[in-house]
Short mmCIF file of C-alpha atoms in Angstrom, two decimals:
data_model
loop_
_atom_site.label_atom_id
_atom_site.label_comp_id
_atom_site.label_asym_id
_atom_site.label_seq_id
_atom_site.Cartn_x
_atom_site.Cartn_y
_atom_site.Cartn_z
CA UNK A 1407 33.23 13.60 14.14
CA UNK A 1408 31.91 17.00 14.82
CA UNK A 1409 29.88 17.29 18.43
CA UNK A 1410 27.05 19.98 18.44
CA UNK A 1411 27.15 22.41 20.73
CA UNK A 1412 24.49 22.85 23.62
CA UNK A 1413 23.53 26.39 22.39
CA UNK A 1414 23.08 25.51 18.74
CA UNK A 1415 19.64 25.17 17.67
CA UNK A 1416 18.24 21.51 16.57
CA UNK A 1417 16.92 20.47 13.13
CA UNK A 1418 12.73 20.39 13.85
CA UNK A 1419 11.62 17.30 12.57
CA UNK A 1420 9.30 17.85 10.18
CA UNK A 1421 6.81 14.22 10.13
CA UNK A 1422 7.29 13.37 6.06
CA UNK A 1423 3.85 12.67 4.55
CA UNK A 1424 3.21 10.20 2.47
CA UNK A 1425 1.91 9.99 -1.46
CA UNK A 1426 -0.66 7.78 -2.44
CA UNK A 1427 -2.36 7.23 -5.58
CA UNK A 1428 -6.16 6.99 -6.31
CA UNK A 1429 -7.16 2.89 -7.02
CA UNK A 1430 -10.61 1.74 -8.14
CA UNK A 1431 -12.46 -0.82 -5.91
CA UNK A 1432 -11.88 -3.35 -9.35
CA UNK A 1433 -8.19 -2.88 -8.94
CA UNK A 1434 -8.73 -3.52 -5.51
CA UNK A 1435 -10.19 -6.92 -5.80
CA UNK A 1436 -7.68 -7.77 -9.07
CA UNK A 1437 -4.83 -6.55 -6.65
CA UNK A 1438 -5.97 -8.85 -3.67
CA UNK A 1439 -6.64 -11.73 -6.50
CA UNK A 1440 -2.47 -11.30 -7.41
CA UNK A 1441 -1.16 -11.20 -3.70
CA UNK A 1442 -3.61 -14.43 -3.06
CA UNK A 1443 -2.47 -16.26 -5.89
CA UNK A 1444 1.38 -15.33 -5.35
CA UNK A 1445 0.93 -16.51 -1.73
CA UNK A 1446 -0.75 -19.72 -2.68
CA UNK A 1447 2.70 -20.86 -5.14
CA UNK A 1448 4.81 -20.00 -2.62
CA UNK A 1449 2.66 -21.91 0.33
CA UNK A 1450 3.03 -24.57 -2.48
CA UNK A 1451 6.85 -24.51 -2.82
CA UNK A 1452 7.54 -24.93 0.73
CA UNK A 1453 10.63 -23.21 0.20
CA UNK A 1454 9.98 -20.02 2.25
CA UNK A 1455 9.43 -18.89 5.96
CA UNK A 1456 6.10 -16.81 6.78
CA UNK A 1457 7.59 -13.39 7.15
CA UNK A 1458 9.10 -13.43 3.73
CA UNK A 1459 6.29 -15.41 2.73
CA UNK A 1460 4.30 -12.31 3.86
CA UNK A 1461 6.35 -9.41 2.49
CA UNK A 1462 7.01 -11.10 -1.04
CA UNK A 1463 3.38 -11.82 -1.74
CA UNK A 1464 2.20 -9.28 -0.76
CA UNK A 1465 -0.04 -11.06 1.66
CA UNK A 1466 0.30 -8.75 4.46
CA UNK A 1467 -1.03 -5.46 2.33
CA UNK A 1468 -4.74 -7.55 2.38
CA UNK A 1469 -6.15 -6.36 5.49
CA UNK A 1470 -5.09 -2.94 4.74
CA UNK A 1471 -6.67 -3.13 1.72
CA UNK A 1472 -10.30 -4.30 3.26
CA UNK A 1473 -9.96 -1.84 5.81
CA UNK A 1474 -9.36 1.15 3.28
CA UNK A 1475 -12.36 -0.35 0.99
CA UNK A 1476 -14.66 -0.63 4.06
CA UNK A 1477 -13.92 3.33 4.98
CA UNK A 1478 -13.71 4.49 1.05
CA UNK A 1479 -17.44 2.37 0.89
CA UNK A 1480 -18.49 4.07 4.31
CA UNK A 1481 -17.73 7.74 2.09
CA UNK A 1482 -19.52 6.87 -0.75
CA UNK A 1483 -15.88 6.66 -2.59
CA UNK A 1484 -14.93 4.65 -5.32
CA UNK A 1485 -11.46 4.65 -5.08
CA UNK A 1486 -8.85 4.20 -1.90
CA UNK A 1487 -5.24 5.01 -1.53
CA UNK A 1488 -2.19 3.16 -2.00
CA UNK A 1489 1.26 3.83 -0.77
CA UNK A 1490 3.37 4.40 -3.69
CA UNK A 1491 6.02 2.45 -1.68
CA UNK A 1492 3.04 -0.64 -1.63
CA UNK A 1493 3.04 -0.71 -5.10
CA UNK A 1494 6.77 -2.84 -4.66
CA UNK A 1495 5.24 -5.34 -3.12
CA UNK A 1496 2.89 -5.99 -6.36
CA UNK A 1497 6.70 -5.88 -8.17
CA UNK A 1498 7.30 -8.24 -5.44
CA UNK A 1499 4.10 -10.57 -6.27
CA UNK A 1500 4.83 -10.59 -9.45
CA UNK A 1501 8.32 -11.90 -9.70
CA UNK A 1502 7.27 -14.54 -6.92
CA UNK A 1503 4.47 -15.42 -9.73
CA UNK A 1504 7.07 -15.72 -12.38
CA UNK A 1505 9.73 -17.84 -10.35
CA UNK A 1506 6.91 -20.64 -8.90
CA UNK A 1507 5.08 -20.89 -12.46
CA UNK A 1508 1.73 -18.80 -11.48
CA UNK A 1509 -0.98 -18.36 -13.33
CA UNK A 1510 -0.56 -16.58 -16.37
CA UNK A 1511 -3.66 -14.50 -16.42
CA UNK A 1512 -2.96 -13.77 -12.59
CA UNK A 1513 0.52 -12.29 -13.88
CA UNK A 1514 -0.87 -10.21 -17.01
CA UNK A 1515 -3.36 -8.77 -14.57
CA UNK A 1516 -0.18 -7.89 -12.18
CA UNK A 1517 1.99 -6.36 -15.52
CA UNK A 1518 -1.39 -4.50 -16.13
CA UNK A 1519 -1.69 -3.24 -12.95
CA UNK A 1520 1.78 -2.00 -12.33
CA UNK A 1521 1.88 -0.24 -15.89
CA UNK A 1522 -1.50 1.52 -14.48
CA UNK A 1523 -0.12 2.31 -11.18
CA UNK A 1524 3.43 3.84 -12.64
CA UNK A 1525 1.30 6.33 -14.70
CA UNK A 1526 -0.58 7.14 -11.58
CA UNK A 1527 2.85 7.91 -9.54
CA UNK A 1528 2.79 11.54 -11.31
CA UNK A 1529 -0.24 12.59 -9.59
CA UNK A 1530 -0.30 11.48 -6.18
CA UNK A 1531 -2.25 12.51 -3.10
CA UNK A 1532 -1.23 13.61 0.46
CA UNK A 1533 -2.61 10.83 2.97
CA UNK A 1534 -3.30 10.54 6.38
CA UNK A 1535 -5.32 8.10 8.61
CA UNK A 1536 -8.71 8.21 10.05
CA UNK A 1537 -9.36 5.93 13.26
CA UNK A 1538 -6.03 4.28 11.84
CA UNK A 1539 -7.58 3.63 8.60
CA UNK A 1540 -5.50 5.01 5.87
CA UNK A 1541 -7.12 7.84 3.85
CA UNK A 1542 -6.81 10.35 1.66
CA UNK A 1543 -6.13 13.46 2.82
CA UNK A 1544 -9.63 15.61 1.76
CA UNK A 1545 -11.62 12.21 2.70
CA UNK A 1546 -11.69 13.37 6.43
CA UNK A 1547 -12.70 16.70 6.07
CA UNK A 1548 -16.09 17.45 6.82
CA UNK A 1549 -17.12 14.97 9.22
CA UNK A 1550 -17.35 15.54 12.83
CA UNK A 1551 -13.84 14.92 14.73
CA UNK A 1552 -12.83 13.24 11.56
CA UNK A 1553 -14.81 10.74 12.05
CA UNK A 1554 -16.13 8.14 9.03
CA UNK A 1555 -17.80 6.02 11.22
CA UNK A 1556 -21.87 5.83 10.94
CA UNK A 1557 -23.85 7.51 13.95
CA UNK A 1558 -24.63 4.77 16.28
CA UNK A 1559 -27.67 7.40 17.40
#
């Protein structure tokens, strides 16, 4: 193993932004509709602790997802972002639906989303978060301190 030197410079880290792609307050609620559902069969099952129960449900994405609806509303938006590395746990979701027998309109809705969101992948958006509220990146431009929130005056 090689040992760096005192006098040689460091790498800067340089913070990686994240891609996210543009869904529709519909996809939203179809989305939040799967991860529900796919939580529900496996509560059902009893086979699985709560943090996997979480992660392969997608359970844990929800509150995100209300939170980024609330501020995309608060904008006049119709659309919020979503992680492209979020869209594995729909993937997730929907294999969980397969294996404990979920609905099968709940799972075409899933194979129709993720078919929607793959397309999407090639034209993603640079995000970043207002008041920790995810956003996309030209969403908090233009209001004062990057603020979305509604003047309390």
């Amino acid at each position: 193993m090689r040992r760096r030197h005192r006098d040689q410079p460091r790498d800067p880290l340089i913070p990686v932004v994240p891609d996210a792609i543009a869904v529709a307050i519909s996809e939203v609620v179809t989305l939040i509709e799967i991860f529900d559902h796919a939580h529900a069969r496996m509560v059902d099952s009893g086979e699985v602790d709560k943090e996997t129960l979480a992660n392969a449900s997608g359970s844990a994405l929800v509150p995100m997802l209300y939170a980024r609806a609330g501020c995309s509303s608060l904008q006049g938006r119709s659309s919020i972002p979503l992680l492209t590395d979020e869209i594995g746990l729909l993937e997730a979701a929907v294999i969980n639906l397969e294996s404990y027998q979920g609905n099968e309109v709940v799972l075409c809705a899933g194979y129709q989303l993720l078919e929607d969101f793959a397309n999407r992948k090639r034209n993603t958006s640079p995000v970043c978060h207002v008041h920790g509220i995810l956003a996309f990146t030209g969403e908090a431009e233009g209001t004062t301190s990057g603020s979305v929130a509604p003047s309390m005056a």
